[in-house]
Amino acid sequence: MRIIHISAECYPVAKVGGLADVVGALPKYQNKVGANSSVIMPFYNNKFTRAKKFESIYHSKVKLGSHELNFDILKIEDSVLDFDIFFVHIEALLYTEEVYVDNDADRFLAFQIAALDWILTLKEKPNIIHCHDHHTGLTPFMVQECFKYKPLSSIPVVFTIHNAQYQGWMAYNNLYKLPMFNIENVGLLLWDGMINPLASAIKCAWRITTVSPSYMEELKYKANGLESLLMHEQSKAVGILNGIDADVWNPETDTYLIKNYKKSTVESGKKANKEWLCKQFNLDKSKPLFAFIGRLVGEKGADLLPNALDYALRANNISVLVLGSGFKETENRLFGLIPQYDGNYNAYIGYDEKLSHLIYAGADFLLMPSRVEPCGLNQMYSLRYGTVPIVRRIGGLKDTVVDIGDDGFGICHNDVSVQDIINAIHRATDFYNSQNEFKANRKKIMTIDHSWELSAQTYINLYKSIN
Ligand code: ADP
Ligand code: GLC
């Protein structure tokens, strides 16, 4: 079975968040179970692309209405990735340092049209087109409705919602940029008077998936305006829990760590990594280390962290380290706490892949007070590294973390408030002080299996059901 994933992000080429991790792992695990799975993504001007050599395998022009732009399809020379990856190179639009810039509409529309133009030319067409998030949300419509893609219209298109908060809204007057279609069907592109790529994908894809079963349920009641649409389309929708790439996220082999470790050596391993972190960030290594890693946005509850941490640091004997970037105000407030809690608190404002691995390894607890969490990968990474997740019961967090009070292994809270975070930190500190129990739990969580094998097969079964 030939599968092509269309995505704006893919690890290790370009990563902003979990979308990249998923698109960088799912094809690899699909290939392990006998599929022929590949990825097509934009060609950005970033560290990864600058360090590699690429060859052009196709050249043409992409049309956005009457505007024509040159594009190439590139492949990496001597790729060592576990799946084929193709790049749409449109110098004028996509070749930016950042994955996302303001006014992305034309960029991702041109990307999708160029990708489909190229797929049209393939002798061996894919058996499945799998699109991810709103950046690829117009593809299901175009495959089904645009005259020039008629030869592709029998290929089933699957669409995965990683995050329904972002929908890619475009003003109605952008319609002319799409390849010709029957205007009577324009409704398939629209929601609330705008072109809404996410809504359009939900209407037109053969199957919709979300990245956890709980998120699928939640979307019927809270989907940033698309609740009724999801309710209406629920018969073709299913929640499939993400996995983690157990080769990349493995404390035994992770080359970013100061010291590698496995279940039997978890105490000494975590100690060495914690000591390194505490030294680098001027933290007290004798105290339980709480960490936060992620985008500093409302969805992640990051705006509540400054007040919650301020209180928790005063009330408890703890160390805290934050890694993230996002809203300037939250960044400033988190940064501003450093002098106040010198020696017990620090924040690295920015993105640092290596540091994130070191934190999963060196921290004792990982905070995830998310308002919305379609799946969440951080809690699964933290489990694998023996770090106890502290999560709000929502979306994928609800599906992957069970509270210690329910015979589980993590700390869960129901709501997102400063008080909930403070209470959870307090419970975690008590748990840490019961060292025997805490250490036994560390070993237990390292063995929880969230590898991709099962979910990769579940996707294949889904594809087979529509092929
Ligand atoms: P989301 O995709 O909503 O941001 P996920 O939990 O699915 O959340 O995935 C986040 C991914 O991004 C994880 O791999 C996490 O380690 C990584 N990450 C987030 N922020 C940073 C950062 N500032 N530095 C390094 N890695 C980060
Ligand atoms: C999105 C979600 C996150 C999920 C990730 C990968 O970014 O916010 O919860 O883990 O996609 O599916």
Short mmCIF file of C-alpha atoms and ligand atoms in Angstrom, two decimals, residues 9 17-22 133 160-163 166 211 242 295 299-300 372-380 396, ligand 2:
data_model
loop_
_atom_site.label_atom_id
_atom_site.label_comp_id
_atom_site.label_asym_id
_atom_site.label_seq_id
_atom_site.Cartn_x
_atom_site.Cartn_y
_atom_site.Cartn_z
CA GLU A 9 6.10 19.82 9.59
CA GLY A 17 5.59 20.96 17.93
CA GLY A 18 4.09 17.50 18.11
CA LEU A 19 2.83 17.50 14.50
CA ALA A 20 6.45 17.14 13.39
CA ASP A 21 7.09 14.27 15.78
CA VAL A 22 4.02 12.40 14.54
CA ASP A 133 -3.99 19.80 10.07
CA THR A 160 -5.97 14.00 10.83
CA ILE A 161 -6.94 16.81 13.17
CA HIS A 162 -3.96 17.46 15.42
CA ASN A 163 -5.43 20.69 16.67
CA TYR A 166 -6.30 26.60 14.26
CA VAL A 211 -4.96 12.14 17.80
CA ASN A 242 -0.47 8.96 18.87
CA ARG A 295 4.59 26.43 23.65
CA GLU A 299 -3.97 26.10 25.20
CA LYS A 300 -1.11 24.83 27.33
CA VAL A 372 -6.74 21.89 25.27
CA GLU A 373 -4.55 18.86 24.57
CA PRO A 374 -5.52 16.84 21.50
CA CYS A 375 -2.92 14.21 22.40
CA GLY A 376 0.21 15.61 23.99
CA LEU A 377 3.51 13.86 23.48
CA ASN A 378 5.44 15.39 26.38
CA GLN A 379 3.69 13.23 28.97
CA MET A 380 4.57 10.09 26.99
CA GLY A 396 -4.92 12.75 25.23
C1 GLC B 2 -0.99 19.14 18.19
C2 GLC B 2 -1.61 19.03 19.57
C3 GLC B 2 -0.90 18.06 20.48
C4 GLC B 2 -0.58 16.77 19.74
C5 GLC B 2 0.19 17.08 18.48
C6 GLC B 2 0.56 15.83 17.69
O1 GLC B 2 0.03 20.05 18.12
O2 GLC B 2 -1.69 20.31 20.20
O3 GLC B 2 -1.71 17.78 21.61
O4 GLC B 2 0.15 15.90 20.57
O5 GLC B 2 -0.56 17.90 17.65
O6 GLC B 2 -0.58 15.14 17.26
#
